[in-house]
Coordinates of C-alpha atoms in Angstrom, one line a residue:
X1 CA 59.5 -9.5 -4.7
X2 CA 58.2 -9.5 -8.2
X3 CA 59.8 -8.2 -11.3
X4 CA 57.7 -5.2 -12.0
X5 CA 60.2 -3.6 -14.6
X6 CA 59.6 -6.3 -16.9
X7 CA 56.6 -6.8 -19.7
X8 CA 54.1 -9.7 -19.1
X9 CA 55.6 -10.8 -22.2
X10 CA 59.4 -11.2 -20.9
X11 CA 57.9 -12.2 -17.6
X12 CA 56.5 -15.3 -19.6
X13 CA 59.7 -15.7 -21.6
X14 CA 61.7 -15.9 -18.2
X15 CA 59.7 -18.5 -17.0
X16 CA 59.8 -20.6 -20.1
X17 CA 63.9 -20.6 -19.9
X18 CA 64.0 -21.3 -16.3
X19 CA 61.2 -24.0 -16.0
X20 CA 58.5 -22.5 -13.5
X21 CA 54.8 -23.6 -13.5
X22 CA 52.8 -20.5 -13.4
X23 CA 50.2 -20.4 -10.1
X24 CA 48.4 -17.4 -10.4
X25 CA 47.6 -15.9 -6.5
X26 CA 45.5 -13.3 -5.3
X27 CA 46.3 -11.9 -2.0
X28 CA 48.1 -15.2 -0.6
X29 CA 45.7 -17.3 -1.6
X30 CA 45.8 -19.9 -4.9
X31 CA 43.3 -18.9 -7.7
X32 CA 41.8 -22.5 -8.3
X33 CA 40.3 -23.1 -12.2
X34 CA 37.0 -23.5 -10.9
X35 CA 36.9 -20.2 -9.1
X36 CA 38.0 -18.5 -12.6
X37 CA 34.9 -20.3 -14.2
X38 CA 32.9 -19.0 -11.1
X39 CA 34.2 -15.5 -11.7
X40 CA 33.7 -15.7 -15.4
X41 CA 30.0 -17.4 -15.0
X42 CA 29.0 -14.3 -12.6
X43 CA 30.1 -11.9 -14.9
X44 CA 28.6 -13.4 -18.0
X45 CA 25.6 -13.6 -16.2
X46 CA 25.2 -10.7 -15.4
X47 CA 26.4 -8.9 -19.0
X48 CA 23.5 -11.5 -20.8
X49 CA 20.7 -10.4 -17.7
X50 CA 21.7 -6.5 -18.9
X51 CA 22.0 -7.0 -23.0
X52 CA 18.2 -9.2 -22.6
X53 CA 16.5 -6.2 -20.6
X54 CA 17.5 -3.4 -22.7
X55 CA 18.2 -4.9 -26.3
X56 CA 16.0 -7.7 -26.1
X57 CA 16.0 -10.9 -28.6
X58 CA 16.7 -11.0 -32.1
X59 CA 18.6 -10.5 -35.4
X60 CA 21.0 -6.8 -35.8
X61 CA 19.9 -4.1 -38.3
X62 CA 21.3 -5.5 -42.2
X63 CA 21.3 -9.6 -40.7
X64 CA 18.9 -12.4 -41.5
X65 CA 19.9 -15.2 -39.8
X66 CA 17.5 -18.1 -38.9
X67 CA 15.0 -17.4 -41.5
X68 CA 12.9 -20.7 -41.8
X69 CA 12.0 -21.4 -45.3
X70 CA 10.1 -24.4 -47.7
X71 CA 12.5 -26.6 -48.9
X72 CA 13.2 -26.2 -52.6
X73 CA 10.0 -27.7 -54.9
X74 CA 12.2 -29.5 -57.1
X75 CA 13.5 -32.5 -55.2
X76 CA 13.1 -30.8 -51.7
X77 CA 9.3 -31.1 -50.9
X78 CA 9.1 -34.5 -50.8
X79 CA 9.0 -34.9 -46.5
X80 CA 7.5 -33.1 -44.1
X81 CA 11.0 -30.5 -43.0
X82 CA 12.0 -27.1 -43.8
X83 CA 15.4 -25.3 -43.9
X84 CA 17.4 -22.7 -41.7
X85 CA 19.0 -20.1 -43.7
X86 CA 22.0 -17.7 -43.0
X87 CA 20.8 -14.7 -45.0
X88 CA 21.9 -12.7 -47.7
X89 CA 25.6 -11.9 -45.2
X90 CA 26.6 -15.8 -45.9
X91 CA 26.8 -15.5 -41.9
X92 CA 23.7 -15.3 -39.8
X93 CA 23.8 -13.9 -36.0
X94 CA 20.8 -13.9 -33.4
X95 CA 20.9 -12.5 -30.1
X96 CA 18.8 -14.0 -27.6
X97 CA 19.2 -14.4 -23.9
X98 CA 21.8 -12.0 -24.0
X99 CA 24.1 -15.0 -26.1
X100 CA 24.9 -14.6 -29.8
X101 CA 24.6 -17.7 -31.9
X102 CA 26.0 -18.0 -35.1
X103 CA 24.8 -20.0 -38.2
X104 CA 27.4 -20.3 -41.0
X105 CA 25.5 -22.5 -43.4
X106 CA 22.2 -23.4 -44.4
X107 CA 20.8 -26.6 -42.5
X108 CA 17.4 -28.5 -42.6
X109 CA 15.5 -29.1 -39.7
X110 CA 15.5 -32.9 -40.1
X111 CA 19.3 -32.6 -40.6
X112 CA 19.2 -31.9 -36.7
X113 CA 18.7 -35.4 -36.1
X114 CA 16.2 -34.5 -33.2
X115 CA 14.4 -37.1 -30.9
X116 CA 11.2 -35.2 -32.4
X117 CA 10.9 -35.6 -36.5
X118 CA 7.8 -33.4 -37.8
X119 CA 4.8 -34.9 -38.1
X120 CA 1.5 -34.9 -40.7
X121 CA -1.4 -32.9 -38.8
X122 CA -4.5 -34.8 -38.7
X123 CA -6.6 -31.3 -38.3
X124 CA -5.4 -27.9 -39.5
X125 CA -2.8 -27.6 -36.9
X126 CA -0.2 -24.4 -36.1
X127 CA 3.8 -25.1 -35.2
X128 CA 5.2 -23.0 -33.4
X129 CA 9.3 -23.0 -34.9
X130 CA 12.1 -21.9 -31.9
X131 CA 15.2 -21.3 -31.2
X132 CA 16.9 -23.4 -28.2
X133 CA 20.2 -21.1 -27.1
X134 CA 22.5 -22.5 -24.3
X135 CA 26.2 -22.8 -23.6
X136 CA 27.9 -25.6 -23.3
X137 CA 31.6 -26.6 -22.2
X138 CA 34.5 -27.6 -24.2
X139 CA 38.0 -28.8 -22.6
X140 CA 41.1 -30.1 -23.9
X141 CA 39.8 -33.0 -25.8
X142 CA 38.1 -30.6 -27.9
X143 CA 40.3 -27.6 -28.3
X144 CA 43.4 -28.3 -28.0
X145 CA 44.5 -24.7 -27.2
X146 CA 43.4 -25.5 -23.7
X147 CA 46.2 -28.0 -23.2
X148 CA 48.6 -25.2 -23.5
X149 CA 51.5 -27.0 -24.8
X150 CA 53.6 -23.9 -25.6
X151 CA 54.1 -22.5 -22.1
X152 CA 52.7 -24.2 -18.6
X153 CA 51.6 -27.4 -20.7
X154 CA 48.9 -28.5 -18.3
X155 CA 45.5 -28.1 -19.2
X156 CA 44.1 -24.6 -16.7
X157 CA 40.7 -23.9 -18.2
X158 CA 37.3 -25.0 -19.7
X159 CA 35.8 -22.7 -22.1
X160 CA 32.0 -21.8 -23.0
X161 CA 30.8 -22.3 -26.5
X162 CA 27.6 -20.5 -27.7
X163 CA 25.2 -23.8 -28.8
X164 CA 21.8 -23.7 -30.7
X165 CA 19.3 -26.0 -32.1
X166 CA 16.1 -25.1 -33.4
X167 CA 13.3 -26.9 -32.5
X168 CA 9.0 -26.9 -33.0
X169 CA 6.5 -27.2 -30.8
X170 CA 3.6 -29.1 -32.8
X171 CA 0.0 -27.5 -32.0
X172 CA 0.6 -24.6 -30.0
X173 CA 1.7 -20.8 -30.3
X174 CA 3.4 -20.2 -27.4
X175 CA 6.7 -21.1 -26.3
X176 CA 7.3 -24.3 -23.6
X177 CA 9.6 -23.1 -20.3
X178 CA 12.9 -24.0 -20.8
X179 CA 13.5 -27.8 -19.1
X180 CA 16.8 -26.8 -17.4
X181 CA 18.6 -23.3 -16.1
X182 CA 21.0 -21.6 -18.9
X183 CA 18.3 -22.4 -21.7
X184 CA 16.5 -19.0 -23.7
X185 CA 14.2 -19.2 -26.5
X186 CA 13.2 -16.7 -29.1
X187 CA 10.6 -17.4 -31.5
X188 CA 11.5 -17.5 -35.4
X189 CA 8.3 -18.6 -37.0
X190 CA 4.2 -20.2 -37.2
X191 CA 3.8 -23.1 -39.3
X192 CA 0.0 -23.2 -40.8
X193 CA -0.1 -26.5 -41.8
X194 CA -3.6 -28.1 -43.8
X195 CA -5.0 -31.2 -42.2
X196 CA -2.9 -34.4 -43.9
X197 CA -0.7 -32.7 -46.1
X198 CA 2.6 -33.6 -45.0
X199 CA 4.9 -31.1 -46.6
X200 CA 5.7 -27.5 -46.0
X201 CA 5.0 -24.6 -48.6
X202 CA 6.6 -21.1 -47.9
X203 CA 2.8 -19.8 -47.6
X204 CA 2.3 -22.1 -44.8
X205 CA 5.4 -20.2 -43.4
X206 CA 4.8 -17.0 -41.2
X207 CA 8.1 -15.2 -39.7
X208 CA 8.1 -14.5 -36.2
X209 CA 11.5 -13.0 -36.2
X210 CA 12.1 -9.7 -33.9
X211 CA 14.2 -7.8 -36.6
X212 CA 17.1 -4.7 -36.7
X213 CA 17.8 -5.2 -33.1
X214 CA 20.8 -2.6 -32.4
X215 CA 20.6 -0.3 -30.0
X216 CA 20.4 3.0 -32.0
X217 CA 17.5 1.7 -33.7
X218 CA 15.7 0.7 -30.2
X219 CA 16.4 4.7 -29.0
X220 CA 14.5 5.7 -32.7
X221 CA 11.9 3.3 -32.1
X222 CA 11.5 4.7 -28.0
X223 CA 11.7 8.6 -29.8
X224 CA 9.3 7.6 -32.6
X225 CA 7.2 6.4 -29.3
X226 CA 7.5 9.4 -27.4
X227 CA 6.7 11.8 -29.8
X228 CA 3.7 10.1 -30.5
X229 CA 2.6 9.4 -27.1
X230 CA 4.2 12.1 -25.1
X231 CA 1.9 15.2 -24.5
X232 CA 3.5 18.5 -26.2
X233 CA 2.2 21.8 -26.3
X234 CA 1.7 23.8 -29.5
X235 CA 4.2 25.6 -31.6
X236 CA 4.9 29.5 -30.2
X237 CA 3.3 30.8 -33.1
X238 CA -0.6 29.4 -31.7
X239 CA -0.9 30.4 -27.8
X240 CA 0.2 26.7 -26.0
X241 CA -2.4 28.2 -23.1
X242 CA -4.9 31.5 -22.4
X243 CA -4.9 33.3 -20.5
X244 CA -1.3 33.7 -19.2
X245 CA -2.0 35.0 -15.9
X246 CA -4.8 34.6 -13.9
X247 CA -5.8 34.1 -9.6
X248 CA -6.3 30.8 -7.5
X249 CA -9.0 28.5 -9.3
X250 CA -8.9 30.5 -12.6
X251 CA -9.4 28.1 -15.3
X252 CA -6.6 27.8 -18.1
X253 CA -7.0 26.3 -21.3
X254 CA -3.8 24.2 -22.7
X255 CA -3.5 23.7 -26.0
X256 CA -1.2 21.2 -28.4
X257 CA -1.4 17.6 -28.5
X258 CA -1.5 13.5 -26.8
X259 CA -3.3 15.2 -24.0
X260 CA -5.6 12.1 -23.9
X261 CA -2.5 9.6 -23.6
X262 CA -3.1 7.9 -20.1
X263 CA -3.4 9.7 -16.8
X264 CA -2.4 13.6 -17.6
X265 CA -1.4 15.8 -15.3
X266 CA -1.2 19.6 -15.5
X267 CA 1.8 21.4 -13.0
X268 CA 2.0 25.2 -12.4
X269 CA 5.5 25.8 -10.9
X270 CA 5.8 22.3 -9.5
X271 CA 2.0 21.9 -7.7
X272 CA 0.0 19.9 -9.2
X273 CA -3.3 21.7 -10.7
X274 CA -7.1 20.8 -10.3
X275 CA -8.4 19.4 -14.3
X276 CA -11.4 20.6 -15.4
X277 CA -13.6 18.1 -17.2
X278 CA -11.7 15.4 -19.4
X279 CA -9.3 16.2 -22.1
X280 CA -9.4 15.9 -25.1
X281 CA -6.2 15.2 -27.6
X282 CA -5.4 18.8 -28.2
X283 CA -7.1 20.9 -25.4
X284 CA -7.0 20.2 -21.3
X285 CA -8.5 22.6 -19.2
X286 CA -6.8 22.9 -15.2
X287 CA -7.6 25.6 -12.5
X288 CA -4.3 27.5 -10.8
X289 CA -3.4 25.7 -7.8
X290 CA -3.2 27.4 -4.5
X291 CA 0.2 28.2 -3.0
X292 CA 2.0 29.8 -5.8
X293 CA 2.2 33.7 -3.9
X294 CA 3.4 33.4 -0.4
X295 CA 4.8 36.8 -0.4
X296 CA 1.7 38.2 -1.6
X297 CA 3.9 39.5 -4.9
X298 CA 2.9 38.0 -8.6
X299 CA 4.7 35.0 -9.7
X300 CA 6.1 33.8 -12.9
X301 CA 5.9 30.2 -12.5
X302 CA 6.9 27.4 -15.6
X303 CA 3.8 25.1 -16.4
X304 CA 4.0 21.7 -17.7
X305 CA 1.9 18.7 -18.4
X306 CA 3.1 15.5 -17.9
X307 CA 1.6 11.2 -18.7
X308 CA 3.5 8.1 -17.8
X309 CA 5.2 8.2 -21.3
X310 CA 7.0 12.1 -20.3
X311 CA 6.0 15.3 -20.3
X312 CA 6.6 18.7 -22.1
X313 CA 7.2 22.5 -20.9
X314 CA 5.7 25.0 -22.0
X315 CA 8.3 27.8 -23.4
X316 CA 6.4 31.2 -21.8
X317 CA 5.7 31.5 -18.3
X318 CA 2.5 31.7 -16.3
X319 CA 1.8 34.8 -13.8
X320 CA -0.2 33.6 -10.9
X321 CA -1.8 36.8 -9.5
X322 CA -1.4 37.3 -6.0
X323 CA -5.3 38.6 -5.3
X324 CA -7.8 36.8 -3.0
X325 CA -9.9 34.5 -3.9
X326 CA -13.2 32.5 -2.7
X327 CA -13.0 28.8 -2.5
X328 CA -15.3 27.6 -5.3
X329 CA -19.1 27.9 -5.7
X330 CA -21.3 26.2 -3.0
X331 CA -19.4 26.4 0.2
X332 CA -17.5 30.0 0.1
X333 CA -18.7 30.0 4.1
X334 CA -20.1 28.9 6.9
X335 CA -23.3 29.5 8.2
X336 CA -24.9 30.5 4.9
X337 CA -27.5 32.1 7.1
X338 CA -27.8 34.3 10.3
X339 CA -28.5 37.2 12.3
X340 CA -26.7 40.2 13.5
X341 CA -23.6 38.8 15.3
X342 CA -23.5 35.4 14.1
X343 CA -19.9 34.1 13.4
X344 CA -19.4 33.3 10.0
X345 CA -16.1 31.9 8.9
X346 CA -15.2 32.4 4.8
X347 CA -13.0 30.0 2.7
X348 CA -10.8 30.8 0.0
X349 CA -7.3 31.7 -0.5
X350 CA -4.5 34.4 -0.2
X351 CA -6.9 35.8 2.1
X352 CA -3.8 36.6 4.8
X353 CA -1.9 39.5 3.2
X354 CA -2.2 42.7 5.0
X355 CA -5.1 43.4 7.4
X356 CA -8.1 42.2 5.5
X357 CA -11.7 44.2 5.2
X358 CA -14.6 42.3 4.7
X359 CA -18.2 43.5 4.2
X360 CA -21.8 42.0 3.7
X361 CA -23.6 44.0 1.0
X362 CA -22.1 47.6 1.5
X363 CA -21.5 46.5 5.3
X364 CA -18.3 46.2 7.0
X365 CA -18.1 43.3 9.3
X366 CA -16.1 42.8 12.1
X367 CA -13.0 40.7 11.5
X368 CA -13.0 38.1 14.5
X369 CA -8.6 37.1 14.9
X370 CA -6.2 37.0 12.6
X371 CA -7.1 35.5 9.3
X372 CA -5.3 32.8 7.7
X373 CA -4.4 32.6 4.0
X374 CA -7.3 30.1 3.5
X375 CA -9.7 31.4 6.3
X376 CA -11.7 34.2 7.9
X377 CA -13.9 34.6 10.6
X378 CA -16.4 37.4 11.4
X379 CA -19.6 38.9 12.4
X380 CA -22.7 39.3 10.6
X381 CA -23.3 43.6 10.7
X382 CA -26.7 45.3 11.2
X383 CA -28.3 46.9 8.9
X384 CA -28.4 44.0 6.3
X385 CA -32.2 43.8 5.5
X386 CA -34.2 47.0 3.6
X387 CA -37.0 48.6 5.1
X388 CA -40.5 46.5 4.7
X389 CA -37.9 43.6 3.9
X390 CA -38.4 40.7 6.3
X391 CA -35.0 38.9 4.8
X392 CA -32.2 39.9 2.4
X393 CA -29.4 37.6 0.4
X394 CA -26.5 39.8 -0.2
X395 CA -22.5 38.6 -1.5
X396 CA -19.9 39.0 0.4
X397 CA -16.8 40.8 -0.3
X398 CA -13.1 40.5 0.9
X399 CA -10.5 43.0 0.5
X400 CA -6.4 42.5 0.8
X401 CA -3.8 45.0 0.1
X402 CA -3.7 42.4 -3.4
X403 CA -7.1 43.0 -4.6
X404 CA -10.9 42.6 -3.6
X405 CA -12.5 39.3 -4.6
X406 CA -17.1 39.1 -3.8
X407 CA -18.4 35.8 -3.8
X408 CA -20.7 33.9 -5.5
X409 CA -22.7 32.7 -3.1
X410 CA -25.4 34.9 -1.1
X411 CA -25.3 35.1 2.5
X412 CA -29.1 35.1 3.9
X413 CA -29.4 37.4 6.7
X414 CA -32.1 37.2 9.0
X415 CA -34.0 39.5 11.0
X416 CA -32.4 39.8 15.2
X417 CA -36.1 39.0 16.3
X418 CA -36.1 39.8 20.2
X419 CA -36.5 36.6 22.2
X420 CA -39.7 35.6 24.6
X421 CA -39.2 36.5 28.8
X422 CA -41.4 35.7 31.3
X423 CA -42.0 38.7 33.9
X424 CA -41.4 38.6 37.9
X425 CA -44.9 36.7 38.2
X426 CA -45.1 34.4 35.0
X427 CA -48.7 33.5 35.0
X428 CA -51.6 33.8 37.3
X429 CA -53.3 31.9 38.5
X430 CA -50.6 29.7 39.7
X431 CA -53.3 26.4 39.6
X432 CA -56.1 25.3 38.4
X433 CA -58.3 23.0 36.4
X434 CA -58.7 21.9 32.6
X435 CA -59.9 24.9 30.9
X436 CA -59.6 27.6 33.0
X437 CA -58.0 30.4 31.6
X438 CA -54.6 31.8 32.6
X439 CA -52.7 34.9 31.9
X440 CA -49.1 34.8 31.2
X441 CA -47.0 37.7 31.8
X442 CA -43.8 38.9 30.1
X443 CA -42.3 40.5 27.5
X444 CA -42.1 40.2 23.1
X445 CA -45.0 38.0 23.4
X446 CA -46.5 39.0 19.8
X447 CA -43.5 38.5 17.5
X448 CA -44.8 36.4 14.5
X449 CA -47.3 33.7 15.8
X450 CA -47.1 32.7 19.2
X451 CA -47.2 29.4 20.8
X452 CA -48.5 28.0 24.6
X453 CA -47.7 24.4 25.9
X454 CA -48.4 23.2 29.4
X455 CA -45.7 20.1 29.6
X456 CA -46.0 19.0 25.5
X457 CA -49.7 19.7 25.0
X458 CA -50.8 22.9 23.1
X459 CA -52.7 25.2 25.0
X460 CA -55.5 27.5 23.2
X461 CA -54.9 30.9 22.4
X462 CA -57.5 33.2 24.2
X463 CA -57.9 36.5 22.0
X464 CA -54.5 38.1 20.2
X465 CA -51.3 38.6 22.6
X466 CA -50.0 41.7 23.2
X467 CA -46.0 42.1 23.8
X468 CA -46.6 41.8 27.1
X469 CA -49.6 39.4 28.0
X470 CA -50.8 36.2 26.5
X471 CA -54.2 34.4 27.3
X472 CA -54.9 30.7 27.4
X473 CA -57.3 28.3 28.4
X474 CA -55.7 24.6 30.2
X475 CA -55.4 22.4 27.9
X476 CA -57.3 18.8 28.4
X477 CA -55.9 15.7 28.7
X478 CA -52.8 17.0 31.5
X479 CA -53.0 15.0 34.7
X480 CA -52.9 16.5 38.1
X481 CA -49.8 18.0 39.4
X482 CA -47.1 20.3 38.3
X483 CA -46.6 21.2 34.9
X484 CA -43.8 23.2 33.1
X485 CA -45.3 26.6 31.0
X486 CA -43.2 27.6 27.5
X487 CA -43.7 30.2 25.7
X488 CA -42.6 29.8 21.7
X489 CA -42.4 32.9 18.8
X490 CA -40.6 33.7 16.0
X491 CA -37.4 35.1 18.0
X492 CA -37.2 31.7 20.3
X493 CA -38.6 29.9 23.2
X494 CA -38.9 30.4 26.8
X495 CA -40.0 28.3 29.5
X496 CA -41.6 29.4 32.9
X497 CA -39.2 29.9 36.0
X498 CA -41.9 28.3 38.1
X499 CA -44.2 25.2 37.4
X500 CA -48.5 25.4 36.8
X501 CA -50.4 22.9 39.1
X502 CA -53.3 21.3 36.9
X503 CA -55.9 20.5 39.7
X504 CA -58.0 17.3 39.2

């Protein structure tokens, strides 16, 4: 049993006076150095993967550590190096790869005593100047704190040391991938550098440096870039959209600002809304989505606009209006055309509230079913076409216990022309030759301009048909045998009940 009334402090006393070796265990089972290293590698890890996605690389707000700088003129500029400086703090800091690195004094490049001394450009040539950030291990030969001589004395740990050197990549901008795992890079400067001129002036010195990295000043910089990317609506005093109430497809105006940031999108209560034409920075222009008035009521419905940056609400309301309304110009229904009787089914919306009326002209139609909210179906009424007229366009209207909408396309109606019919004996004679005349017998013969074929060849018209009798002469060309008779006018076609024999 352990001694849980004691402090870790006395518990480490006790074991000094008495002798023991600590063994830390976990659950019966011997916590090994290496696994601590493990543990403390996976956590690291994971803090650095964290602190590089959402901070980034660079030097804190006030620090200006790892400024490159020209050696001094006077007895400095004599070689072709450069100096790393610790800022106006005495200390310098950098962040990069999630691992701060420290530079306490001012160093020279050359005093790096790197396998890769600077060089003189043959050509005008840019160097690009980087820092190399790893970790690296120290044990008890190093720090002797490891060894711990004032309690277990035996040496339990290796430690990770934050390590840099700053290297350049002569002739290129961009910086090489990292030779080994656990190596980051951040950029700290360009060199220019003249074709043979071997030292470096501070003019030839460009800083690359990401600066004021703290995390207040990356939420400014994300507001400052959502305010001037986000879209936003007017102040209350100018109308952030007209009208403020309107039906299905009415076209709204928006007005404010960034509307021409990316991909916009307009929302009345949560639907997405139709745009009309392309925005502009101040003004977008969306139609009112269907499916805001299921109860056939008004609604008050919040409308917002919205970019891949964010997305601002508008501080009023909108009142969708529960009337019906045709589908848009061009297809309100289907047939456009049609006589008396013909089924004609209309499209638009909230068309499903109460028990709908719907009239052609000043004609009530028949409603065919039950209607839906986006559908109708019924029958074209007499009546449609004036006196003298032989065809009329007239709008149709629709009427709900909301309101009346009438569209804007015309429907054509047409004229219920009686249809062709042969008689008991359809012709007579029942055979003969080409060009012998026949008499066909039957009824509505003379609507509009009547045609005769024997099989698919024309026959001539003898003298002007009567409703009831229609004269032709065989036609030529027909070879012997039977033959079918049809009748064609303006209200159809008809075709004998029994064959003609053409004789040779």
């Amino acid at each position: 049993m352990g001694d849980y009334s004691r402090s870790p402090q006395e518990l480490l006393q006790k074991s000094r006076e008495q002798g023991y070796v600590g063994i830390h265990m976990e659950q019966g089972v011997p916590i090994l150095d290496r696994d601590l290293n493990l543990l403390q590698d996976l956590l690291a890890s994971t803090v650095r993967d964290i602190v590089t996605r959402y901070i980034g690389n660079g030097t804190a707000q006030g620090d200006d550590g790892f400024k490159i700088e020209a050696l001094p003129a006077q007895g400095g500029q004599n070689q072709p190096d450069f100096r790393i400086t610790t800022g106006t703090a005495g200390t310098g800091t950098c962040l990069v790869g999630g691992i701060e690195v420290r530079i306490a004094q001012e160093i020279t490049y050359s005093s790096q005593h790197l396998d890769d001394p600077l060089t003189t450009p043959a050509v005008l040539r840019k160097d690009l100047v980087y820092l190399d950030v790893s970790l690296v291990e120290e044990d008890g030969a190093v720090d002797r704190e490891l060894l711990n001589s004032e309690d277990v004395g035996v040496r339990t740990s290796v430690r990770l040391k934050p390590a840099w050197v700053v290297r350049v990549r002569e002739g290129s901008e961009e910086v090489p991938d990292p030779p080994e795992a656990g190596h980051a890079y951040h950029r700290l400067a360009l060199l220019t550098r003249p074709a043979g001129k071997a030292t470096i002036e501070q003019s030839d010195i460009q800083d690359l440096r990401t600066r004021r990295l703290t995390v207040s000043h990356l939420e400014t910089r994300l507001s400052l870039m959502e305010r001037l990317l986000t879209p936003r609506f007017t102040p209350e005093a100018a109308p952030e959209f007209t009208p403020r109430s309107g039906v299905v497809n009415q076209p709204v105006i928006f007005n404010g600002g960034n509307f021409d940031v990316g991909t916009t999108r307009v929302f009345f209560g949560g639907h997405k809304a139709d745009p009309e034409g392309a925005p502009t920075a101040t003004t977008i222009v969306a139609r009112v989505p269907a499916g805001l008035t299921p109860h056939g009521q008004p609604e008050q419905v919040e409308v917002s606009i919205a970019n891949d940056i964010g997305g601002a609400t508008a501080s009023i309301k909108f009142t969708v209006l529960p009337d019906p309304v045709f589908a848009p110009a061009g297809g309100q229904f289907s047939p456009d055309h049609g006589v008396p009787q013909t089924e004609v089914v209309l499209f638009g919306f909230n068309f499903g509230f109460g028990t709908p009326e719907v009239s052609f002209g000043d004609v009530r139609a028949e409603v065919v079913g039950s209607p839906s909210a986006t559908e109708i179906r019924v029958r074209v009424p007499d009546g449609l076409i004036p006196p003298g007229a032989e065809i009329a366009d007239v709008p149709v209207a629709v009427r709900t216990t909301a309101g009346k909408t009438i569209s804007q396309d015309l429907f054509k109606a047409e004229p219920n022309i009686p249809k062709p019919t042969f008689g008991p004996v359809p012709f007579t004679p029942k055979l003969g030759q080409v060009g012998q005349p026949v008499t066909l017998s039957g009824t509505n013969f003379n609507v509009g301009t009547p045609k005769v074929f024997f099989g698919t060849t024309e026959a001539q018209i003898q003298g002007a048909p009567t409703a009831t009798q229609i004269v032709v002469k065989v036609p030529t060309g027909l070879a012997a045998g039977p033959v079918d008779v049809k009748v064609q006018t303006q209200g159809g076609t008809v075709i004998s009940p029994g064959k003609f024999t053409v004789q040779s």
